[in-house]
Short mmCIF file of C-alpha atoms and ligand atoms in Angstrom, two decimals:
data_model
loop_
_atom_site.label_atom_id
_atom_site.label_comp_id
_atom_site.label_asym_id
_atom_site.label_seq_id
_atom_site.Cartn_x
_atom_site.Cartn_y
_atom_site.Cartn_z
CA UNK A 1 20.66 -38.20 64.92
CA UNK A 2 19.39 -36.68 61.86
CA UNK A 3 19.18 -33.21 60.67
CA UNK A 4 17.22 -33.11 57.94
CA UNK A 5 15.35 -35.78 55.53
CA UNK A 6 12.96 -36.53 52.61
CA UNK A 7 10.83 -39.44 53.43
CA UNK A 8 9.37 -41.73 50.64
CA UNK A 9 6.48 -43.85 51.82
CA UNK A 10 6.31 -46.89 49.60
CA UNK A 11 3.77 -48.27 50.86
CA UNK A 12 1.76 -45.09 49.23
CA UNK A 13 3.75 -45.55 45.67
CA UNK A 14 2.25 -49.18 45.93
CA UNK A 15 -1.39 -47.97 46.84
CA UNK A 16 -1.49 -45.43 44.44
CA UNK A 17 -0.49 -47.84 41.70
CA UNK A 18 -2.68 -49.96 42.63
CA UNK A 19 -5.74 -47.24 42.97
CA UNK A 20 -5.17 -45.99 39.55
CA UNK A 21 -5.24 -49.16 38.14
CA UNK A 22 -8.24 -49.69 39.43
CA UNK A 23 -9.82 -46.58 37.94
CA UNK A 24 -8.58 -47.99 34.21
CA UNK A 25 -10.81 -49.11 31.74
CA UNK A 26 -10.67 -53.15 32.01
CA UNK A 27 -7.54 -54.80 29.95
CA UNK A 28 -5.52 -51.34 30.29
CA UNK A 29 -2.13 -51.46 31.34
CA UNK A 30 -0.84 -49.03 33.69
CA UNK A 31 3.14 -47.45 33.14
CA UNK A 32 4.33 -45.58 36.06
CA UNK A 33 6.62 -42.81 34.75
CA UNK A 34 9.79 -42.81 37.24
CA UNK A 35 12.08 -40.48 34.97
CA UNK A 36 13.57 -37.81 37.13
CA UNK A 37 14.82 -40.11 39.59
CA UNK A 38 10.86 -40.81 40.38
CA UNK A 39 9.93 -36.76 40.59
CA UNK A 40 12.60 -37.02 43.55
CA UNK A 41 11.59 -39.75 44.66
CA UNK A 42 14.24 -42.15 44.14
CA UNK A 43 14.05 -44.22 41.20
CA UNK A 44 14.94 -47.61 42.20
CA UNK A 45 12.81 -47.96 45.10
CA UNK A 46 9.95 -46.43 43.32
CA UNK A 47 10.00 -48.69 40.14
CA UNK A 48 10.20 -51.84 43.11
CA UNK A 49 6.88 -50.35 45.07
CA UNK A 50 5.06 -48.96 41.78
CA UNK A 51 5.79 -53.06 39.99
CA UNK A 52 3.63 -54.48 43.44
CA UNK A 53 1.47 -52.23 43.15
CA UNK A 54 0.45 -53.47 39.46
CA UNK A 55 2.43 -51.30 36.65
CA UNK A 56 3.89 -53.76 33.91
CA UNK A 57 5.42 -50.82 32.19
CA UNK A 58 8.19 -48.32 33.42
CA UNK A 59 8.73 -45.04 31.71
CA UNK A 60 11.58 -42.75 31.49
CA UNK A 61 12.77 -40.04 29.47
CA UNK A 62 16.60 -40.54 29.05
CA UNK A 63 18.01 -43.92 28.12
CA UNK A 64 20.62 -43.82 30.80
CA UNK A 65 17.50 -44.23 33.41
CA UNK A 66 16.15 -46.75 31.42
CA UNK A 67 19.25 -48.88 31.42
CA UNK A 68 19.95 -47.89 34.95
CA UNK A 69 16.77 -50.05 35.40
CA UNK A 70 17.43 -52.93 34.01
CA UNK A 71 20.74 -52.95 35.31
CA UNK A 72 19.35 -53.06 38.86
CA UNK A 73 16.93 -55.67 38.00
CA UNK A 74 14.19 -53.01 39.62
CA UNK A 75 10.89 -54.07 38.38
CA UNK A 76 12.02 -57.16 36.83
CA UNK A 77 9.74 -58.47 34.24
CA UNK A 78 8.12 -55.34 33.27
CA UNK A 79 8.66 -53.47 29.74
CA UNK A 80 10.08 -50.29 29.42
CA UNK A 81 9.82 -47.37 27.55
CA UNK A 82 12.85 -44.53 27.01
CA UNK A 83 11.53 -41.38 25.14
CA UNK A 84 13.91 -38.77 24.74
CA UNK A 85 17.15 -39.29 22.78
CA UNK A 86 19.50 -36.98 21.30
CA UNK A 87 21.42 -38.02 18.19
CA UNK A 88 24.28 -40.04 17.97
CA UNK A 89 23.60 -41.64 21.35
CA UNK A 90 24.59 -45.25 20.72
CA UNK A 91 21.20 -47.48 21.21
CA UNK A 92 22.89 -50.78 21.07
CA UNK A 93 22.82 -51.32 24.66
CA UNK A 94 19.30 -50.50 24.94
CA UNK A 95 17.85 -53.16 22.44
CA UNK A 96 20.04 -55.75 23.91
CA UNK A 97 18.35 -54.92 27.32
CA UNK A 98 14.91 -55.24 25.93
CA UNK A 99 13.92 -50.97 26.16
CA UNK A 100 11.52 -50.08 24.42
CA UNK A 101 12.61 -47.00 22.24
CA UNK A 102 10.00 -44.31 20.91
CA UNK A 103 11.27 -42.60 17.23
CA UNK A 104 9.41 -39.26 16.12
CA UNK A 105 11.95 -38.88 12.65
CA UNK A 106 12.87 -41.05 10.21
CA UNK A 107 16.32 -40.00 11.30
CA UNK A 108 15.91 -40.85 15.07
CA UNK A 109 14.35 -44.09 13.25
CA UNK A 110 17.27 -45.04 11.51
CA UNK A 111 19.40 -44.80 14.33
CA UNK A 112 17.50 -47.28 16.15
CA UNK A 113 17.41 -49.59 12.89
CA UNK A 114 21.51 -49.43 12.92
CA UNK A 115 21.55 -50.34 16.39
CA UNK A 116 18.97 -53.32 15.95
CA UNK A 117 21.16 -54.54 13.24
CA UNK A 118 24.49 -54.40 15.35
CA UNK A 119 22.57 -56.44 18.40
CA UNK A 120 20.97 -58.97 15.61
CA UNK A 121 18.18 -58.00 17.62
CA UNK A 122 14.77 -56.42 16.64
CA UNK A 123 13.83 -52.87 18.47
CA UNK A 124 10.72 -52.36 19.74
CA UNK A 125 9.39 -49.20 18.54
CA UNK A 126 6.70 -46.53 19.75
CA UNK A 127 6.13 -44.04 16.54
CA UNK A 128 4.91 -41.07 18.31
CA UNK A 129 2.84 -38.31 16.38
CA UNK A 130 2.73 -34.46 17.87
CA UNK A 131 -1.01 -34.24 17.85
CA UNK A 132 -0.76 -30.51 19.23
CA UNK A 133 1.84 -30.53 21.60
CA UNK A 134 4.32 -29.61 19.51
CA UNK A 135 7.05 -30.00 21.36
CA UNK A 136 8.04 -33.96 20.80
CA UNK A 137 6.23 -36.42 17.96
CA UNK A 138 6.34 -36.17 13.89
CA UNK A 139 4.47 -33.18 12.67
CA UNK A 140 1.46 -34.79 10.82
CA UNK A 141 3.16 -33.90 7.34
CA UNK A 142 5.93 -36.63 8.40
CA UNK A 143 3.78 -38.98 10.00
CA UNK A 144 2.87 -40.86 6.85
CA UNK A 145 6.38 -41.06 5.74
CA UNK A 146 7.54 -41.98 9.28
CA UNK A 147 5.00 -44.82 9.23
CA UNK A 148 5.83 -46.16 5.81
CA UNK A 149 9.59 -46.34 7.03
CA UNK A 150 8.80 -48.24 9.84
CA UNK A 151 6.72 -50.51 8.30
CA UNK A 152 9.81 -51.32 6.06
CA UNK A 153 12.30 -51.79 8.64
CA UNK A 154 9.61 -54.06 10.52
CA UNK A 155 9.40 -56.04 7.18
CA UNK A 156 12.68 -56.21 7.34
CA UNK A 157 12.99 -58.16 11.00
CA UNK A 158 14.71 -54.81 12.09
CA UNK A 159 11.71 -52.72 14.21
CA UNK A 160 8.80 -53.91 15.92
CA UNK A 161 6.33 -52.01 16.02
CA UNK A 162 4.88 -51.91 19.48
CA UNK A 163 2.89 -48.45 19.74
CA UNK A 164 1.75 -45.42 18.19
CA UNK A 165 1.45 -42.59 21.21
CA UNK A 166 1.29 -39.13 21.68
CA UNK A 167 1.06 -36.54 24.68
CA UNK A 168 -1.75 -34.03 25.33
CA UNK A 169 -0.79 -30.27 26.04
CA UNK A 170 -3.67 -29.33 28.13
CA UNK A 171 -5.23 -32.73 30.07
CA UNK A 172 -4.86 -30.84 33.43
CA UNK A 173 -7.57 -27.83 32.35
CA UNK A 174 -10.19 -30.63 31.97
CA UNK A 175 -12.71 -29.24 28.93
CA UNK A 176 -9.97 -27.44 27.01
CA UNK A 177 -10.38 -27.13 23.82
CA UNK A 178 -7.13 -28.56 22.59
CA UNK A 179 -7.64 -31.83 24.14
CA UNK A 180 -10.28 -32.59 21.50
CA UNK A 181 -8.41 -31.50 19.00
CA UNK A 182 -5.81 -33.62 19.67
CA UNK A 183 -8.21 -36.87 20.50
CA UNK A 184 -9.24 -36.01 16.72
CA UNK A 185 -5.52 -36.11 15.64
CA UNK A 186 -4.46 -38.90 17.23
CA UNK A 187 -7.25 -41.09 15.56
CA UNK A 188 -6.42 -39.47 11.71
CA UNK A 189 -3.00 -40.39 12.33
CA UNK A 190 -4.18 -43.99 13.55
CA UNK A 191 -6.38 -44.12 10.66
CA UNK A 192 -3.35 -42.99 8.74
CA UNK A 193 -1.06 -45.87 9.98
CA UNK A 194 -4.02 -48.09 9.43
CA UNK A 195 -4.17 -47.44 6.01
CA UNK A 196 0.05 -48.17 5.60
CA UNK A 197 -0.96 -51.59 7.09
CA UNK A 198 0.30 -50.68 10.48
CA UNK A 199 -1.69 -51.27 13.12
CA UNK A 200 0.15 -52.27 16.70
CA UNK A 201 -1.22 -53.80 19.55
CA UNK A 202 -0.91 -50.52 21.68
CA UNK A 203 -1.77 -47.25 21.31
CA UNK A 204 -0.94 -44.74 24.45
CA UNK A 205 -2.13 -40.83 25.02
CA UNK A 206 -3.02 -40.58 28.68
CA UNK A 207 -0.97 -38.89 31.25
CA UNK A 208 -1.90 -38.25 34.86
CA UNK A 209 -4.52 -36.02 34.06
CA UNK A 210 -6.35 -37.63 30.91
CA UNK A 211 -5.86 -40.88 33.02
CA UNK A 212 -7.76 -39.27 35.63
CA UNK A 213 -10.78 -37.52 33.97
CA UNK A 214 -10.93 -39.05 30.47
CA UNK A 215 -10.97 -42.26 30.23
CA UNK A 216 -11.97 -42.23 26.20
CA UNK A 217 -8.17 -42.00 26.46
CA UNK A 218 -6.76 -45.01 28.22
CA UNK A 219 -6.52 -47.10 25.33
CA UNK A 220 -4.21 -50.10 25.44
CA UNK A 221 -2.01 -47.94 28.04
CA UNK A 222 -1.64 -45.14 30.33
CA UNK A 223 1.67 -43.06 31.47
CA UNK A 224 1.12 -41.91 34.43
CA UNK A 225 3.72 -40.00 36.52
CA UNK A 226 2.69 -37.52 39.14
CA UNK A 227 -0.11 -39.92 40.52
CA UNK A 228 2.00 -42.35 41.07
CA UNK A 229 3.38 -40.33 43.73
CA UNK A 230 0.20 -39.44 45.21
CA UNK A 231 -0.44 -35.90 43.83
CA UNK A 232 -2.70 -34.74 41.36
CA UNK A 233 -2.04 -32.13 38.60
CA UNK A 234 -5.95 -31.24 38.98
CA UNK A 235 -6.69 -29.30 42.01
CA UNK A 236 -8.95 -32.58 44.17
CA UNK A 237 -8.15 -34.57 40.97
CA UNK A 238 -7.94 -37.55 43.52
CA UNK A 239 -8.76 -38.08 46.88
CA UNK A 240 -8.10 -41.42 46.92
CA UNK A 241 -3.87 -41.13 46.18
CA UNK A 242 -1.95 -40.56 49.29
CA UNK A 243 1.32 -38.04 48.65
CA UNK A 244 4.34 -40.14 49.35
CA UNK A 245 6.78 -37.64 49.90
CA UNK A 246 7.19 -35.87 53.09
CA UNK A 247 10.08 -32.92 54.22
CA UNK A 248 11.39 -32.78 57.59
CA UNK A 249 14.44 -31.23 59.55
CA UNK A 250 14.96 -30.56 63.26
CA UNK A 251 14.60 -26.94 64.35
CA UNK A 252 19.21 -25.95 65.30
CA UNK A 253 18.33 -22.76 67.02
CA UNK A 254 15.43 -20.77 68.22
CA UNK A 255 16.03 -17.41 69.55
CA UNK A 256 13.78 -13.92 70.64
CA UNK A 257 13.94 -10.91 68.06
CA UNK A 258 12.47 -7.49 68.51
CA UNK A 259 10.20 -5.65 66.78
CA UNK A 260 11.74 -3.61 63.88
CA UNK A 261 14.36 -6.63 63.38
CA UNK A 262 15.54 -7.03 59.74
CA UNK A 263 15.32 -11.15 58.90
CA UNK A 264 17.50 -12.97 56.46
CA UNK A 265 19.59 -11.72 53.59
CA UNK A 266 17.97 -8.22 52.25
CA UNK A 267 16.22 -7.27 55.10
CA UNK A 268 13.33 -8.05 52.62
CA UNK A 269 10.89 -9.11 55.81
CA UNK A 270 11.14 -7.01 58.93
CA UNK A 271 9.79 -8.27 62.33
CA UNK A 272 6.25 -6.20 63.50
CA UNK A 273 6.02 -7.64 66.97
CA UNK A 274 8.11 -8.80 69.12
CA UNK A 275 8.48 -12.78 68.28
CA UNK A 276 10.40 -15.89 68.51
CA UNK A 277 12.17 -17.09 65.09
CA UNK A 278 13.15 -20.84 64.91
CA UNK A 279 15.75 -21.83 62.51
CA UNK A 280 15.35 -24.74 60.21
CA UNK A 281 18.14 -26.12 58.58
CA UNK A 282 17.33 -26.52 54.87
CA UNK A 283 17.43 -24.32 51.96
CA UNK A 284 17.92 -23.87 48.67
CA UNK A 285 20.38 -26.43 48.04
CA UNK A 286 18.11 -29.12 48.83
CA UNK A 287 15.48 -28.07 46.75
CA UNK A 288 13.28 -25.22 49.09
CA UNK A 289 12.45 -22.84 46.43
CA UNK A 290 14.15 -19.24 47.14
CA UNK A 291 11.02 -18.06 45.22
CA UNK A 292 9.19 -19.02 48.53
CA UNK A 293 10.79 -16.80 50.73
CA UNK A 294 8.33 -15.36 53.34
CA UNK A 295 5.60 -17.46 51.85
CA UNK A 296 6.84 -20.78 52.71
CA UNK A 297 4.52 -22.61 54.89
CA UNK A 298 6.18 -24.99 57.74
CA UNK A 299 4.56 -26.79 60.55
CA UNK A 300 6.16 -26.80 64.17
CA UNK A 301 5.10 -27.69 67.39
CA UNK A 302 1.52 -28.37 65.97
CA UNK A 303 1.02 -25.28 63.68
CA UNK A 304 1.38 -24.58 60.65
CA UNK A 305 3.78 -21.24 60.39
CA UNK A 306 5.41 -18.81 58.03
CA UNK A 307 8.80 -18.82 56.43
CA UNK A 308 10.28 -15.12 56.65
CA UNK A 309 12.78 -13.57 54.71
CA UNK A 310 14.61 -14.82 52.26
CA UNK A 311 15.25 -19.05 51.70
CA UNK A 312 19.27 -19.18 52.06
CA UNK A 313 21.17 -21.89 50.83
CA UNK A 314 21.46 -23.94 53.83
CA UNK A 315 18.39 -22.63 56.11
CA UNK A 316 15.25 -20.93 56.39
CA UNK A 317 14.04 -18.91 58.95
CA UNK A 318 10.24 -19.27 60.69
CA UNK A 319 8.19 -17.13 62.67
CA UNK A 320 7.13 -18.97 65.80
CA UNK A 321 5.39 -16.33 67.59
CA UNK A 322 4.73 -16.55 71.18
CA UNK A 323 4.97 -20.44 71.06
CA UNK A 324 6.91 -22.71 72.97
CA UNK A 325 9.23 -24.26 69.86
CA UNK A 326 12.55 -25.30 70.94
CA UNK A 327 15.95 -26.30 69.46
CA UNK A 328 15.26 -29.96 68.07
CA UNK A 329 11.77 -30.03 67.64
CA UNK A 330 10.70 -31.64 64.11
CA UNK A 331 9.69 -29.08 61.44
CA UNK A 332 7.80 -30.18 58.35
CA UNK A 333 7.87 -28.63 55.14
CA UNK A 334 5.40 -30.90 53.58
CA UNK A 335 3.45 -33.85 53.71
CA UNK A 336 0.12 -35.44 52.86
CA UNK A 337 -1.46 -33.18 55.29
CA UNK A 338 -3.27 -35.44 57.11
CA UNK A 339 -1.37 -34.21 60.39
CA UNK A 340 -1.92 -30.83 59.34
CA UNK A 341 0.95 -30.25 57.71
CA UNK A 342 0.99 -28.15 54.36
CA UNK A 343 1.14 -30.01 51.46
CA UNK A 344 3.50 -29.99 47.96
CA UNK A 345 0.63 -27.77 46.99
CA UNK A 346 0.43 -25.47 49.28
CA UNK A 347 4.62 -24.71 48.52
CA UNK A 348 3.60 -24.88 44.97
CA UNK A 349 1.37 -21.79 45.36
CA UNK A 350 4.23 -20.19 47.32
CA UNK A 351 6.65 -20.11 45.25
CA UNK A 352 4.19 -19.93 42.41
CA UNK A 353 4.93 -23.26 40.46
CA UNK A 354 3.52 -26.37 40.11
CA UNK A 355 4.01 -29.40 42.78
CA UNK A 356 5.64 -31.43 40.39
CA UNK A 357 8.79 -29.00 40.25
CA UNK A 358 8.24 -29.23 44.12
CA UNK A 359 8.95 -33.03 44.96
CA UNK A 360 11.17 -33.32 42.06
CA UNK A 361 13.82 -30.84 43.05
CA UNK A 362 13.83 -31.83 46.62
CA UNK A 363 16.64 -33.85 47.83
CA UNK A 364 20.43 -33.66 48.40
CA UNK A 365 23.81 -35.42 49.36
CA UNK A 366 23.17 -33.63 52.77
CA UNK A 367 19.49 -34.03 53.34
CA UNK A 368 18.98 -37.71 52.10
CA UNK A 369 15.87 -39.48 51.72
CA UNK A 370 14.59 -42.29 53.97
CA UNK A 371 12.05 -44.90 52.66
CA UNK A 372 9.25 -45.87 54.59
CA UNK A 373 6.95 -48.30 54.55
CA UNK A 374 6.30 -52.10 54.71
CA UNK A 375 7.60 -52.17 51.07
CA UNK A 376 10.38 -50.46 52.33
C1 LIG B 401 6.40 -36.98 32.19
C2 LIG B 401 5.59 -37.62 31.15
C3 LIG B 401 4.44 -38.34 31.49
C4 LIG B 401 3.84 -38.35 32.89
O1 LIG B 401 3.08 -37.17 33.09
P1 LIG B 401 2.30 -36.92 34.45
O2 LIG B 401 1.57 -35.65 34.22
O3 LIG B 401 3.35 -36.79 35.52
O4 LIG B 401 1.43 -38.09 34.68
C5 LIG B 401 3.79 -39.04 30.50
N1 LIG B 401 4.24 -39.01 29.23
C6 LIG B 401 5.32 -38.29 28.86
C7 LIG B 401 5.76 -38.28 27.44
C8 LIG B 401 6.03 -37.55 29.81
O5 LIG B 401 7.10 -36.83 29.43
#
C-alpha cells in the first residue's frame, strides 16, 4: 500500500520527443536535456523513453551524469554532450566513453587536450561563445583566441571539433530584445570561426523556448529540456506536450476543526468556518515548496482545494470543507490536468517560481517515483 508517489509517464517523455521533433526544421537533430536527474524525473528511464521517441543526442550538465549514462547503456547509440566542468576534474574517462565535452577557455581547453592525449583518443569538442548570457561561453574578446587554439589541437589529432553553441538569456519572453542581439552574436562569432578555418558540422542555440517559437534557431541541433517533460516555459507554449509528471499521496487523517482554529506551525492561517481539514502526507522534504503554504492547490475527492497553513516537512494540511473526504482517499498535487487536477503551473504561481524548480525538486527516498507507461 503506498503512501505517497511521483509518477513518470513514459509513454508522454516518448510523445513529446517525438512531437518536438516533428516541429524541427527538416535534417535537425533533437537532444533531450536529462541533467538534473531528468528535472526529477529520473534520468535513466527518461534518456530510454526520450531515445524512442527520436533524440540522438543526450545532454547533461555535470560529467558524472554523463558517464552515469553510458555506464547504464541508457540510450545506447546516441551522442552526448556534458557542459559544465570545474577544473581539475579528470576528463579521461569521459573521452574514452565517447562524451562529448563543451570548452569556453583555453584553459578548460587544455584540460580536455591532456586528457585526449592520455586516452590516445581525440575529444570531441563544442566551443561555446557567451553571446549575452553571460553566465557560461568565451566572452567575444576570447573567442578568436579560443578558436585558433582549437583549431591547433584539432590539427594536431587531439580535439575534434564538433560544434560551436551558445544559450539565449531571454527565449521564454518571445520578442525580447536580447534574443536578437544574441542571434547577431552568434553568427559574428561563426563568421569569426569561419574565418580561422573552422567551420563544424553543428552549430546549436535553441533551448525549449527558441525551439518552440523560433525556429531561425534550430540549426544543426536543438537542446531541449523542459519540453521533453511535457511543460512549456511559455505560458500555452504547447498544447500538443503532455506533462509527464504527476504527485499523489493518500489522505492519513481527516478530522472536524472549529471556527477560530489556528492551522499548522505559526498559526499563520486561522479557520473562518467551521470545516473539515484532511491531512496529506508530504511536505517539504519531498520537494512541496514551504513557499506554498496556504496557496498550494490539491485535488481530493473531485475538487480542486486549498493547502492551509504552513507546508511542514512531512505533511500538508487541506481545507476540505463540508465534503465527504476520508482517510485514504488519493490526493493530487499535480498533474497534466486533464482530470482536473492543478498543474506544475499552477504550484509554480503558488509558491511564486517557475515549474521547472517544481518537477525538479520533487522526489525523495520516502516518496519514490513510479514509471508508467507502455515504455515503462
Ligand atoms: C538546461 C539547459 C538547456 C535546456 O533548457 P530548457 O529550457 O529546459 O529547454 C539547454 N541548454 C543548456 C546549456 C542548459 O543548461
Amino acid at each position: 500500500m503506498w503512501q505517497a508517489q511521483v509518477r513518470i509517464d513514459l509513454d508522454a517523455i516518448r510523445h513529446n520527443v517525438a512531437t518536438l521533433k516533428g516541429m524541427l526544421r527538416p535534417g535537425t537533430a533533437l537532444m533531450s536535456v536529462v541533467k538534473a536527474d531528468a528535472y526529477g524525473h529520473g534520468m535513466l528511464r527518461v534518456a530510454e523513453a526520450a531515445v524512442r521517441g527520436g533524440a540522438t543526442w543526450l545532454g547533461t550538465a555535470t560529467l558524472d551524469e554523463a558517464l552515469a549514462l553510458r555506464e547504464h547503456g541508457a540510450g545506447g547509440g546516441v551522442k552526448i554532450l556534458s557542459w559544465l566542468h570545474s577544473p581539475g576534474r579528470p576528463l579521461g574517462e569521459a573521452v574514452a566513453a565517447d562524451v562529448d565535452l563543451s570548452a569556453s577557455s583555453i584553459d578548460a581547453l587544455d584540460e580536455i587536450v591532456d586528457a585526449a592525449r592520455k586516452v590516445r583518443r581525440a575529444a570531441a569538442v563544442h566551443l561555446k561563445i557567451d553571446t549575452g548570457l553571460s553566465r557560461n561561453g568565451a566572452g567575444r574578446g576570447d573567442w578568436p583566441a579560443l578558436v585558433t587554439a582549437a583549431a591547433k589541437a584539432q590539427a594536431d589529432g587531439d580535439v575534434e571539433i564538433a560544434a560551436i553553441w551558445s544559450h539565449f538569456a531571454c527565449a521564454d519572453e518571445p520578442g525580447h530584445p536580447s534574443i536578437l542581439r544574441q542571434q547577431l552574436a552568434f553568427d559574428e562569432a561563426l563568421d569569426v570561426a569561419a574565418g580561422l578555418g573552422v567551420e563544424p558540422p553543428l552549430r546549436h542555440f535553441a533551448n525549449s523556448a527558441a525551439a518552440l517559437t523560433l525556429p531561425e534557431s534550430h540549426f544543426e541541433l536543438v537542446r531541449v529540456g523542459l519540453s521533453t517533460y511535457g511543460l512549456s516555459p511559455i505560458p500555452g507554449g504547447a498544447p500538443d506536450l503532455r506533462p509527464a509528471m504527476s504527485v499523489h499521496a493518500r489522505v492519513a487523517l481527516v478530522k472536524a476543526v472549529q471556527a477560530g482554529e489556528g492551522v499548522s506551525y505559526g498559526h499563520t492561517y486561522k479557520i473562518l468556518k467551521d470545516t473539515n481539514l484532511a491531512l496529506v502526507p508530504v511536505g517539504y522534504a519531498d520537494g512541496v515548496p514551504r513557499s506554498a503554504s496556504s496557496r498550494g492547490l490539491v485535488h481530493i475527492g473531485g475538487k480542486v482545494r486549498r493547502v492551509v497553513g504552513r507546508v511542514c516537512m512531512d505533511q500538508i494540511v487541506v481545507d476540505c470543507g463540508d465534503d465527504d473526504v476520508r482517510a485514504g482517499d488519493e490526493a493530487v498535487l499535480f498533474g497534466a490536468g486533464t482530470r482536473g487536477e492543478p498543474t506544475a503551473d499552477d504550484w509554480a504561481v503558488a509558491a511564486d517560481t517557475i515549474n521547472y524548480e517544481i518537477v525538479t525538486r520533487m522526489g525523495s527516498n520516502r516518496t519514490p517515483r513510479v514509471y508508467l507507461g507502455e515504455s515503462a
